[in-house]
Each structure stands twice: as structure tokens, then as C-alpha cells.
Amino acid sequence: MAVQKEIYIAGRRIGLGTGVKGSAEISRSTTQTFDGPKNSGLDKVPHTLEISKLVCDTLDDYIELDALMMSMRNEPETITISETIVSPEGERFTVLKHYINCLVDGDEYEMSAEDITALTLKFASEDMTPEYPDR
């Protein structure tokens, strides 16, 4: 199965990522009532997002990414991961994950003689909403 992950930050396509890892940080509180314990619901669930081996398409994208990373230390932006999947039968569909109000949580890079520089970006997100445009 072929998969392509496009990375969009603040509505602009930055490039491709070979790995994306997200996790929800769910913690519920329980209140004791006369009818027994009641769990509170959550309107928003904080997430962490890690984009591995990001490769930008052009030099302008690298420059824009640097500026975004600087501004996202204080100014949150939405990051969209667009995953296009082609099944073995040739069916093609897209899954979007919108990470809302992301702030930079860290970055790493690895340089080697054999490969291009690999960027790993880490973000803290207020929430994540999925979208299935092919439905």
C-alpha cells in the first residue's frame, strides 16, 4: 500500500514527511455523586505531534518553515497532515488531520554524508480534528 504524507502549516504546503506521530493526552476527572461516579466529558483533547524526516519542496519552503518555526514559539498555527493512500486494488483516498493551535515544542536535525538533512519537528496542539474529504 502506497502512502504519501503532505505537511501543511498555516495553510501553506511545506513539504513531505516520511513519518508522523501524534498522541492524545486524555485525562478525565471523576466526580462522586449519589448515583455513583460520573466521568466528565472533554470538549478538547491536547495532542502532541511529531513530524519526522520532513523534506521541503523548495528553498523558499525551507525559508518559510524557518520563519514559521520562529513565530510558532508564541503564535499558534494549524498544522494539517494530508495522507493519501493507494490500496493494492488501486483505490485512492485521503485522510486529513488538522492539529489546532500548535506551538513549537522542539526540533532536531540529523546530517549525514549519505542522505539529505532530516528535520524532526515537535509540536504541542490544543486539539485534533479528522476530515475525510472522499466521503
Tab-separated table of C-alpha atoms in Angstrom:
chain	number	residue	atom	x	y	z
A	1	MET	CA	0.000	0.000	0.000
A	2	ALA	CA	1.486	3.329	-1.066
A	3	VAL	CA	1.171	6.279	1.306
A	4	GLN	CA	2.166	9.921	0.861
A	5	LYS	CA	2.119	12.447	3.729
A	6	GLU	CA	1.925	16.120	2.789
A	7	ILE	CA	2.560	18.689	5.518
A	8	TYR	CA	0.665	21.998	5.614
A	9	ILE	CA	1.399	24.702	8.205
A	10	ALA	CA	-0.781	27.817	8.398
A	11	GLY	CA	-2.474	26.766	5.153
A	12	ARG	CA	0.765	26.519	3.161
A	13	ARG	CA	2.203	23.260	1.814
A	14	ILE	CA	5.667	22.935	3.320
A	15	GLY	CA	6.712	19.523	2.020
A	16	LEU	CA	6.590	15.807	2.649
A	17	GLY	CA	7.158	13.894	5.869
A	18	THR	CA	8.152	10.255	5.944
A	19	GLY	CA	6.787	9.801	9.453
A	20	VAL	CA	4.146	11.499	11.549
A	21	LYS	CA	3.426	10.561	15.137
A	22	GLY	CA	0.580	12.068	17.112
A	23	SER	CA	-0.749	11.250	20.549
A	24	ALA	CA	-3.750	12.384	22.539
A	25	GLU	CA	-3.238	13.388	26.156
A	26	ILE	CA	-6.546	12.331	27.660
A	27	SER	CA	-7.108	12.745	31.373
A	28	ARG	CA	-10.643	12.607	32.698
A	29	SER	CA	-11.838	13.635	36.103
A	30	THR	CA	-14.369	11.622	38.055
A	31	THR	CA	-16.930	13.158	40.401
A	32	GLN	CA	-18.639	11.094	43.053
A	33	THR	CA	-22.431	11.550	43.036
A	34	PHE	CA	-25.332	9.872	44.823
A	35	ASP	CA	-25.894	7.839	41.642
A	36	GLY	CA	-22.247	6.694	41.571
A	37	PRO	CA	-19.106	8.052	39.899
A	38	LYS	CA	-19.567	10.279	36.849
A	39	ASN	CA	-16.797	10.913	34.333
A	40	SER	CA	-16.527	14.413	32.914
A	41	GLY	CA	-16.545	14.851	29.161
A	42	LEU	CA	-13.865	16.641	27.206
A	43	ASP	CA	-14.507	19.338	24.617
A	44	LYS	CA	-10.870	19.448	23.548
A	45	VAL	CA	-8.076	16.904	23.896
A	46	PRO	CA	-4.472	18.173	23.872
A	47	HIS	CA	-2.191	16.371	21.415
A	48	THR	CA	1.491	16.153	20.730
A	49	LEU	CA	2.631	15.957	17.119
A	50	GLU	CA	5.989	14.855	15.769
A	51	ILE	CA	6.869	15.117	12.080
A	52	SER	CA	9.909	13.017	11.157
A	53	LYS	CA	12.285	13.465	8.252
A	54	LEU	CA	10.492	16.460	6.805
A	55	VAL	CA	11.697	17.346	3.330
A	56	CYS	CA	10.683	20.715	1.903
A	57	ASP	CA	9.977	21.068	-1.818
A	58	THR	CA	11.932	24.264	-2.498
A	59	LEU	CA	14.387	26.663	-0.901
A	60	ASP	CA	11.502	29.100	-0.387
A	61	ASP	CA	9.684	26.404	1.611
A	62	TYR	CA	12.736	25.960	3.874
A	63	ILE	CA	12.888	29.728	4.407
A	64	GLU	CA	9.138	29.861	5.146
A	65	LEU	CA	9.465	26.901	7.524
A	66	ASP	CA	12.252	28.642	9.451
A	67	ALA	CA	10.102	31.767	9.802
A	68	LEU	CA	7.076	29.705	10.877
A	69	MET	CA	9.097	27.797	13.468
A	70	MET	CA	10.283	31.091	14.967
A	71	SER	CA	6.800	32.625	15.063
A	72	MET	CA	5.163	29.423	16.351
A	73	ARG	CA	7.133	29.671	19.572
A	74	ASN	CA	4.498	32.244	20.633
A	75	GLU	CA	1.828	32.343	17.914
A	76	PRO	CA	-0.182	29.142	17.412
A	77	GLU	CA	-1.000	27.874	13.921
A	78	THR	CA	-2.937	24.946	12.482
A	79	ILE	CA	-0.944	22.045	11.043
A	80	THR	CA	-2.668	19.734	8.585
A	81	ILE	CA	-1.343	16.301	7.734
A	82	SER	CA	-2.756	15.087	4.430
A	83	GLU	CA	-2.297	11.364	3.990
A	84	THR	CA	-3.089	9.992	0.534
A	85	ILE	CA	-3.385	6.229	0.454
A	86	VAL	CA	-3.483	3.962	-2.596
A	87	SER	CA	-4.728	0.468	-1.788
A	88	PRO	CA	-3.354	-2.635	-3.550
A	89	GLU	CA	-6.555	-2.593	-5.652
A	90	GLY	CA	-5.755	0.948	-6.833
A	91	GLU	CA	-8.392	2.710	-4.726
A	92	ARG	CA	-7.160	6.167	-3.724
A	93	PHE	CA	-8.424	8.147	-0.730
A	94	THR	CA	-7.254	10.988	1.501
A	95	VAL	CA	-7.362	11.413	5.272
A	96	LEU	CA	-6.749	14.863	6.775
A	97	LYS	CA	-5.775	15.519	10.372
A	98	HIS	CA	-5.970	19.144	11.499
A	99	TYR	CA	-3.897	19.861	14.608
A	100	ILE	CA	-5.366	23.055	16.065
A	101	ASN	CA	-3.397	25.881	17.767
A	102	CYS	CA	0.040	24.259	17.558
A	103	LEU	CA	3.102	25.708	19.245
A	104	VAL	CA	6.676	24.531	18.700
A	105	ASP	CA	7.743	22.034	21.337
A	106	GLY	CA	11.184	21.249	19.896
A	107	ASP	CA	13.111	20.341	16.777
A	108	GLU	CA	16.029	18.141	15.811
A	109	TYR	CA	18.057	17.656	12.693
A	110	GLU	CA	20.410	14.949	11.516
A	111	MET	CA	23.071	15.456	8.892
A	112	SER	CA	24.901	12.590	7.240
A	113	ALA	CA	27.113	12.203	4.191
A	114	GLU	CA	24.799	9.597	2.651
A	115	ASP	CA	21.449	11.353	2.968
A	116	ILE	CA	19.814	14.775	2.946
A	117	THR	CA	19.400	16.614	6.230
A	118	ALA	CA	16.471	15.147	8.127
A	119	LEU	CA	14.329	17.510	10.201
A	120	THR	CA	12.179	16.297	13.074
A	121	LEU	CA	9.671	18.840	14.363
A	122	LYS	CA	7.702	18.578	17.604
A	123	PHE	CA	4.537	20.489	18.444
A	124	ALA	CA	2.019	20.816	21.258
A	125	SER	CA	-1.543	21.064	19.944
A	126	GLU	CA	-4.771	22.182	21.607
A	127	ASP	CA	-6.861	19.592	19.730
A	128	MET	CA	-7.029	17.464	16.568
A	129	THR	CA	-9.952	17.089	14.192
A	130	PRO	CA	-10.012	14.494	11.400
A	131	GLU	CA	-11.556	15.087	7.986
A	132	TYR	CA	-12.424	12.572	5.280
A	133	PRO	CA	-12.884	14.553	2.049
A	134	ASP	CA	-13.577	11.457	-0.066
A	135	ARG	CA	-16.738	10.587	1.936
